[in-house]
Coordinates of C-alpha atoms and ligand atoms in Angstrom, one line a residue:
M1 CA 288.5 -149.6 -32.9
K2 CA 287.0 -149.7 -36.4
Q3 CA 283.6 -151.4 -36.5
V4 CA 282.0 -152.9 -39.6
Y5 CA 278.5 -154.3 -39.4
L6 CA 277.9 -157.0 -42.1
D7 CA 275.1 -158.9 -40.3
N8 CA 272.0 -157.3 -41.6
A9 CA 270.1 -160.6 -41.9
S10 CA 270.3 -160.9 -38.1
T11 CA 269.0 -157.4 -37.5
T12 CA 269.4 -153.9 -38.9
P13 CA 270.2 -150.5 -37.5
L14 CA 267.2 -148.2 -37.1
R15 CA 266.7 -145.4 -39.6
P16 CA 267.0 -142.0 -37.9
E17 CA 263.5 -140.9 -39.1
V18 CA 262.1 -144.0 -37.4
I19 CA 263.8 -143.0 -34.1
T20 CA 262.4 -139.5 -34.4
E21 CA 258.8 -140.8 -35.0
M22 CA 259.0 -143.3 -32.2
T23 CA 260.4 -140.8 -29.7
A24 CA 257.5 -138.4 -30.5
V25 CA 255.0 -141.3 -29.8
L26 CA 256.9 -142.3 -26.6
T27 CA 256.8 -138.7 -25.4
E28 CA 253.4 -137.6 -26.4
N29 CA 251.1 -140.6 -26.9
F30 CA 251.2 -142.8 -23.8
G31 CA 247.4 -143.4 -23.7
N32 CA 246.2 -147.0 -23.7
P33 CA 244.6 -147.6 -27.2
S34 CA 241.8 -149.5 -25.5
S35 CA 240.8 -146.5 -23.3
S36 CA 237.8 -144.6 -24.6
H37 CA 239.1 -141.1 -23.6
A38 CA 241.1 -138.8 -25.9
F39 CA 244.5 -140.1 -24.8
G40 CA 243.4 -143.7 -25.7
R41 CA 241.7 -142.6 -28.9
N42 CA 244.9 -140.8 -30.1
S43 CA 246.9 -144.0 -29.6
K44 CA 244.3 -146.1 -31.3
N45 CA 244.3 -143.7 -34.2
L46 CA 248.1 -144.0 -34.5
I47 CA 247.7 -147.8 -34.6
E48 CA 245.1 -147.7 -37.3
L49 CA 247.0 -145.2 -39.5
S50 CA 250.1 -147.5 -39.2
R51 CA 248.0 -150.5 -40.2
K52 CA 246.8 -148.6 -43.3
T53 CA 250.4 -147.6 -44.2
I54 CA 251.5 -151.3 -44.0
A55 CA 248.5 -152.5 -45.9
K56 CA 249.1 -149.9 -48.6
S57 CA 252.7 -151.1 -49.1
L58 CA 251.5 -154.7 -49.6
N59 CA 248.4 -153.8 -51.6
C60 CA 246.1 -155.5 -49.1
N61 CA 243.2 -154.5 -46.8
A62 CA 244.2 -152.9 -43.5
Q63 CA 241.9 -155.5 -41.7
E64 CA 244.1 -158.2 -43.0
I65 CA 247.1 -157.0 -40.9
I66 CA 247.4 -158.3 -37.3
F67 CA 250.2 -156.9 -35.1
T68 CA 252.4 -159.4 -33.2
S69 CA 255.4 -159.1 -31.0
C70 CA 257.8 -160.5 -33.7
G71 CA 258.1 -162.8 -36.7
T72 CA 258.4 -165.9 -34.6
E73 CA 255.1 -165.2 -32.9
A74 CA 253.3 -164.5 -36.2
N75 CA 254.7 -167.8 -37.6
N76 CA 253.6 -169.8 -34.5
F77 CA 250.1 -168.2 -34.6
I78 CA 249.5 -169.1 -38.2
L79 CA 250.8 -172.7 -38.0
L80 CA 248.9 -173.4 -34.8
S81 CA 245.7 -171.9 -36.0
A82 CA 245.9 -173.7 -39.3
I83 CA 246.0 -177.0 -37.5
R84 CA 243.5 -176.2 -34.8
D85 CA 241.0 -173.9 -36.6
L86 CA 241.4 -174.8 -40.3
K87 CA 241.8 -178.5 -39.5
V88 CA 244.8 -178.9 -41.7
E89 CA 246.0 -182.5 -41.7
R90 CA 249.3 -182.0 -43.4
I91 CA 252.0 -179.3 -43.6
I92 CA 254.4 -179.2 -46.5
T93 CA 257.6 -177.3 -45.5
S94 CA 261.4 -177.6 -46.0
K95 CA 264.5 -178.3 -43.9
I96 CA 265.9 -174.9 -44.7
E97 CA 263.1 -172.9 -42.9
H98 CA 264.0 -170.7 -40.0
H99 CA 263.6 -172.5 -36.6
A100 CA 260.6 -170.3 -36.0
V101 CA 258.8 -172.6 -38.5
L102 CA 260.9 -175.7 -38.4
H103 CA 261.0 -176.3 -34.7
T104 CA 257.3 -175.3 -34.4
V105 CA 256.1 -177.9 -37.0
E106 CA 258.3 -180.6 -35.3
V107 CA 256.5 -179.9 -32.0
F108 CA 253.1 -179.8 -33.6
E109 CA 253.8 -183.1 -35.4
R110 CA 254.3 -184.7 -31.9
Q111 CA 251.5 -182.7 -30.2
F112 CA 248.7 -183.0 -32.8
G113 CA 249.8 -185.8 -35.0
V114 CA 249.8 -183.6 -38.1
Q115 CA 251.7 -185.0 -41.1
I116 CA 254.8 -183.1 -42.0
D117 CA 256.3 -183.5 -45.5
Y118 CA 259.6 -181.9 -46.4
V119 CA 260.1 -180.8 -50.0
N120 CA 263.6 -181.7 -51.4
I121 CA 266.2 -179.0 -51.6
L122 CA 268.4 -178.9 -54.6
Q123 CA 272.2 -178.6 -54.6
D124 CA 272.0 -174.8 -55.1
G125 CA 269.8 -174.4 -52.0
T126 CA 266.5 -173.9 -54.0
V127 CA 263.3 -175.8 -53.6
D128 CA 262.7 -178.8 -56.0
Y129 CA 259.5 -177.6 -57.6
N130 CA 258.9 -181.0 -59.3
H131 CA 259.0 -182.8 -55.9
F132 CA 256.8 -180.0 -54.5
A133 CA 254.1 -180.6 -57.2
D134 CA 254.3 -184.3 -56.5
L135 CA 253.7 -183.8 -52.8
L136 CA 250.8 -181.5 -53.5
S137 CA 249.1 -184.1 -55.6
E138 CA 248.3 -186.2 -52.4
D139 CA 244.7 -185.4 -51.6
K140 CA 244.8 -184.1 -48.0
K141 CA 243.9 -180.8 -46.3
T142 CA 247.2 -179.1 -46.6
L143 CA 249.1 -176.0 -45.5
V144 CA 252.2 -175.1 -47.4
S145 CA 254.8 -173.2 -45.3
L146 CA 257.8 -172.1 -47.4
M147 CA 259.9 -169.1 -46.8
H148 CA 260.4 -166.4 -49.4
V149 CA 264.1 -165.5 -48.9
N150 CA 266.3 -167.8 -46.9
N151 CA 268.0 -166.0 -44.0
E152 CA 271.3 -167.9 -44.3
I153 CA 271.9 -168.3 -48.0
G154 CA 269.5 -165.9 -49.6
T155 CA 267.8 -168.3 -52.0
I156 CA 264.5 -167.0 -53.3
L157 CA 261.2 -168.9 -53.5
D158 CA 259.2 -168.3 -56.7
L159 CA 256.1 -166.9 -55.0
V160 CA 254.1 -166.7 -58.2
K161 CA 254.7 -170.4 -59.0
V162 CA 254.2 -171.7 -55.5
S163 CA 251.1 -169.6 -54.8
K164 CA 249.5 -170.7 -58.1
L165 CA 250.3 -174.4 -57.4
C166 CA 248.8 -174.1 -53.9
K167 CA 245.7 -172.5 -55.4
D168 CA 245.4 -175.2 -58.0
H169 CA 245.6 -177.9 -55.3
Q170 CA 243.4 -176.0 -52.8
A171 CA 246.2 -175.9 -50.3
Y172 CA 246.6 -172.9 -47.9
F173 CA 249.9 -171.0 -48.5
H174 CA 251.9 -169.5 -45.7
T175 CA 255.2 -167.8 -46.4
D176 CA 257.8 -166.5 -44.0
T177 CA 258.7 -163.2 -45.6
V178 CA 260.7 -161.9 -42.6
Q179 CA 263.8 -161.5 -44.9
S180 CA 262.1 -160.0 -47.8
I181 CA 259.4 -157.6 -46.6
G182 CA 260.8 -154.0 -46.8
K183 CA 263.4 -155.2 -49.3
T184 CA 261.3 -156.1 -52.3
P185 CA 257.8 -155.3 -53.3
I186 CA 255.1 -157.9 -52.6
D187 CA 251.6 -157.3 -54.1
L188 CA 249.0 -159.3 -52.2
T189 CA 246.3 -158.4 -54.7
E190 CA 248.3 -160.1 -57.4
L191 CA 249.6 -163.1 -55.4
P192 CA 247.1 -165.6 -53.9
I193 CA 249.1 -165.9 -50.6
D194 CA 246.9 -166.8 -47.6
F195 CA 249.4 -165.9 -44.8
L196 CA 252.6 -164.0 -44.5
V197 CA 254.7 -162.7 -41.7
A198 CA 257.1 -159.8 -41.1
S199 CA 259.4 -158.5 -38.5
A200 CA 260.3 -154.8 -38.2
H201 CA 263.9 -155.1 -37.0
K202 CA 264.9 -156.7 -40.3
F203 CA 263.9 -153.5 -42.3
H204 CA 265.5 -150.8 -40.1
G205 CA 262.6 -150.7 -37.7
P206 CA 262.4 -151.6 -33.9
K207 CA 262.8 -155.0 -32.3
G208 CA 259.8 -156.6 -30.6
I209 CA 257.2 -155.9 -33.3
G210 CA 256.0 -157.8 -36.3
F211 CA 252.8 -158.6 -38.1
A212 CA 250.9 -161.4 -39.7
F213 CA 248.8 -161.0 -42.9
I214 CA 245.7 -163.2 -42.9
R215 CA 243.7 -163.2 -46.1
K216 CA 240.2 -161.9 -45.7
G217 CA 237.7 -164.7 -45.3
I218 CA 240.0 -167.1 -43.4
V219 CA 238.9 -167.4 -39.8
L220 CA 241.5 -168.1 -37.2
Q221 CA 241.3 -168.1 -33.4
P222 CA 243.7 -166.3 -31.1
V223 CA 246.7 -168.0 -29.4
L224 CA 247.0 -165.2 -26.8
L225 CA 243.8 -164.8 -24.8
G226 CA 242.5 -162.2 -22.4
G227 CA 241.8 -159.1 -24.4
E228 CA 239.9 -157.8 -27.4
Q229 CA 242.9 -156.1 -29.1
E230 CA 243.5 -156.9 -32.8
K231 CA 239.9 -157.8 -33.4
G232 CA 240.2 -160.4 -30.6
L233 CA 242.9 -162.2 -32.5
R234 CA 245.9 -161.1 -30.4
A235 CA 245.3 -160.1 -26.8
G236 CA 247.6 -157.6 -25.0
T237 CA 248.0 -153.9 -24.9
E238 CA 249.5 -152.8 -28.2
S239 CA 253.1 -151.5 -28.4
V240 CA 252.1 -148.2 -30.0
H241 CA 255.6 -146.7 -30.5
N242 CA 256.8 -150.0 -32.0
I243 CA 253.8 -150.2 -34.4
V244 CA 254.3 -146.6 -35.5
G245 CA 258.1 -147.2 -35.9
M246 CA 257.4 -150.4 -38.0
A247 CA 255.0 -148.6 -40.3
K248 CA 257.5 -145.7 -40.8
A249 CA 260.3 -148.1 -41.4
L250 CA 258.3 -150.0 -44.0
E251 CA 257.1 -146.9 -45.7
L252 CA 260.6 -145.5 -46.0
S253 CA 262.1 -148.8 -47.1
M254 CA 259.6 -149.1 -50.0
E255 CA 260.0 -145.4 -50.9
K256 CA 263.8 -145.8 -51.2
H257 CA 263.7 -149.4 -52.4
E258 CA 264.9 -148.9 -56.0
E259 CA 267.8 -146.7 -55.1
E260 CA 268.9 -148.8 -52.1
M261 CA 268.5 -152.1 -53.8
K262 CA 270.8 -150.9 -56.6
E263 CA 273.4 -149.7 -54.1
V264 CA 273.3 -153.0 -52.2
T265 CA 273.3 -155.1 -55.4
D266 CA 276.5 -153.3 -56.6
L267 CA 278.1 -153.9 -53.2
K268 CA 277.3 -157.6 -53.3
E269 CA 278.8 -157.9 -56.7
Y270 CA 281.9 -156.2 -55.5
L271 CA 282.1 -158.5 -52.4
V272 CA 281.7 -161.6 -54.5
N273 CA 284.4 -160.5 -57.0
Q274 CA 286.8 -159.5 -54.2
L275 CA 286.3 -162.9 -52.5
R276 CA 286.8 -164.7 -55.8
S277 CA 290.0 -162.8 -56.7
T278 CA 291.5 -163.1 -53.2
F279 CA 290.5 -166.7 -52.6
P280 CA 290.3 -168.4 -56.0
E281 CA 289.0 -171.6 -54.3
V282 CA 286.1 -169.9 -52.6
T283 CA 282.7 -171.4 -53.2
F284 CA 279.2 -170.3 -52.2
A285 CA 276.2 -171.8 -50.5
G286 CA 273.5 -170.8 -53.0
N287 CA 274.5 -169.3 -56.4
P288 CA 275.6 -165.7 -55.6
E289 CA 274.4 -164.6 -59.0
Q290 CA 270.9 -165.8 -58.2
T291 CA 270.5 -165.3 -54.4
F292 CA 268.8 -162.3 -52.8
Y293 CA 270.7 -159.0 -53.3
N294 CA 271.8 -158.5 -49.7
V295 CA 272.9 -162.0 -48.6
T296 CA 276.1 -163.9 -49.5
N297 CA 277.2 -167.2 -47.9
A298 CA 280.8 -167.9 -48.7
I299 CA 282.5 -171.2 -48.0
L300 CA 286.2 -170.3 -47.5
P301 CA 289.1 -172.5 -48.5
F302 CA 290.4 -172.7 -44.9
D303 CA 291.1 -175.8 -42.9
E304 CA 288.2 -176.9 -40.7
S305 CA 290.4 -176.3 -37.6
K306 CA 290.1 -172.6 -38.3
I307 CA 286.3 -172.4 -37.9
S308 CA 286.1 -170.9 -34.4
L309 CA 289.4 -169.1 -34.8
F310 CA 288.5 -167.0 -37.8
L311 CA 285.1 -165.9 -36.5
F312 CA 286.9 -164.8 -33.3
Q313 CA 289.5 -163.0 -35.3
L314 CA 286.9 -161.1 -37.3
D315 CA 285.1 -160.1 -34.1
M316 CA 288.4 -159.0 -32.5
N317 CA 288.9 -156.7 -35.5
G318 CA 285.4 -155.2 -35.1
I319 CA 283.7 -157.1 -38.0
A320 CA 280.2 -158.5 -37.4
V321 CA 279.3 -161.4 -39.7
S322 CA 277.8 -164.7 -38.8
R323 CA 277.9 -168.3 -39.8
G324 CA 274.1 -169.0 -39.8
S325 CA 271.2 -167.4 -38.1
A326 CA 272.1 -165.3 -35.0
C327 CA 270.9 -168.0 -32.6
Q328 CA 273.4 -170.5 -33.8
S329 CA 276.3 -168.5 -35.2
G330 CA 278.5 -169.2 -32.2
S331 CA 278.4 -172.9 -32.9
V332 CA 281.2 -174.7 -34.8
K333 CA 278.7 -177.2 -36.2
P334 CA 277.3 -176.5 -39.7
S335 CA 273.8 -175.0 -39.7
H336 CA 270.7 -177.0 -40.4
V337 CA 270.2 -175.0 -43.6
L338 CA 273.6 -176.0 -45.0
E339 CA 273.2 -179.6 -43.8
A340 CA 270.1 -179.8 -45.9
F341 CA 271.9 -179.6 -49.2
L342 CA 275.7 -179.2 -49.1
P343 CA 278.0 -182.2 -49.7
E344 CA 280.1 -183.5 -46.7
D345 CA 283.4 -181.9 -48.0
L346 CA 281.9 -178.4 -48.2
L347 CA 280.2 -178.8 -44.8
K348 CA 283.6 -179.3 -43.2
R349 CA 284.9 -176.0 -44.5
P350 CA 284.4 -172.7 -42.6
N351 CA 281.6 -170.5 -44.0
I352 CA 280.5 -167.0 -43.3
R353 CA 277.2 -165.2 -44.0
I354 CA 277.8 -161.6 -45.0
S355 CA 274.5 -159.7 -45.2
L356 CA 274.5 -156.1 -46.4
S357 CA 272.4 -152.9 -46.1
H358 CA 272.5 -149.5 -47.8
Y359 CA 274.6 -148.3 -44.8
N360 CA 277.5 -150.4 -46.0
T361 CA 280.3 -149.2 -48.2
K362 CA 283.1 -150.7 -50.4
D363 CA 285.5 -149.7 -47.6
D364 CA 283.7 -152.2 -45.3
I365 CA 284.2 -154.9 -47.8
D366 CA 287.9 -154.0 -48.3
Y367 CA 288.4 -154.2 -44.6
L368 CA 286.7 -157.6 -44.3
I369 CA 288.9 -159.0 -47.1
E370 CA 292.1 -157.5 -45.5
I371 CA 291.3 -159.2 -42.2
L372 CA 290.3 -162.5 -43.9
K373 CA 293.6 -162.5 -45.7
K374 CA 295.4 -162.6 -42.3
V375 CA 293.6 -165.7 -41.1
Ligands
PLP1 N1 262.0 -166.0 -40.0 C1 263.2 -165.7 -40.6 C2 263.4 -166.1 -42.0 C3 264.1 -164.9 -39.9 O1 265.3 -164.6 -40.5 C4 263.9 -164.6 -38.5 C5 264.9 -163.8 -37.7 O2 266.0 -164.2 -37.7 C6 262.6 -164.9 -38.0 C7 261.7 -165.6 -38.7 C8 262.3 -164.6 -36.6 O3 261.9 -163.2 -36.5 P1 261.9 -162.5 -35.1 O4 263.3 -162.1 -34.7 O5 261.1 -161.2 -35.3 O6 261.2 -163.4 -34.1

């Protein structure tokens, strides 16, 4: 059966060069990086080279990169440490964050009594910067946690504006860049961001590995205890092959960025045009002309009774898309992201998130449209 993968915001296929590099490490470098013999030193060396590669692509210091098992862990680590170690009293975030941030702050609100303020989301799914500036004017020790690119609708946070506002108000700034790292350049020397997080499987690297950037001078304490790895900030034997694979994936993604971004941008334009010409009443969550170049969230002019049926039909025809983030895409309820800003009538209509990569082609989109027409 024909198979078309259009769910790259959930996860991405590995680049062949990444598999080659990881296979070599798995075969030849099994030493524990904490061992002092040559086997261990070789593994340690690979980790430090990978850290440098990652730091170079973000224009930061290698010592500012801490490896974690995934983006979720990195988000949890920063949020918990900000409350516990930096004595943050209030977190400003939004209702459209990934659950790795949203559910975490909800728990910390109950557990530590930290104040959580949610910035308003406008009708196009973007942050209301006026409301944000108002919130910041309250004089409290604050961490701002706002994602760069939204994983369901592709709206983009203005990192320049938000990081400057945070600096002006002496608030710490954490941004979940899981959907943007490897897909757009971020210069940490230019931007006064305090913390960011990434996950390799979103940029054609392996699953089970990510990293946190922690700005030099900010002192956090570990969440995982019991080892001195990662300067004592994250105990546990390092996953050397995954770290090497992540660095290779990021390096390649940034090397090929211009060319691949152009390809994917053209594909998205084609997709949006095809959807509009086939279904004149289609509408979008987030303005597709302004959202990130690989994500489109289309609200289709189908009856609400068709929600589960049409996803099933796409799946039966070998097409992988989702409704929201992977963990909730099987549900017929609208996602928490859409609920945060869409009016009731649009929430009732079926939506799909189509997320592209440079491995997709126009044929994939034609096939999607052909199957959608049969629903
Ligand atoms: N943050 C965002 C915006 C995401 O899209 C995801 C993954 O879907 C995560 C965090 C979680 O990353 P991980 O799968 O590495 O835990």
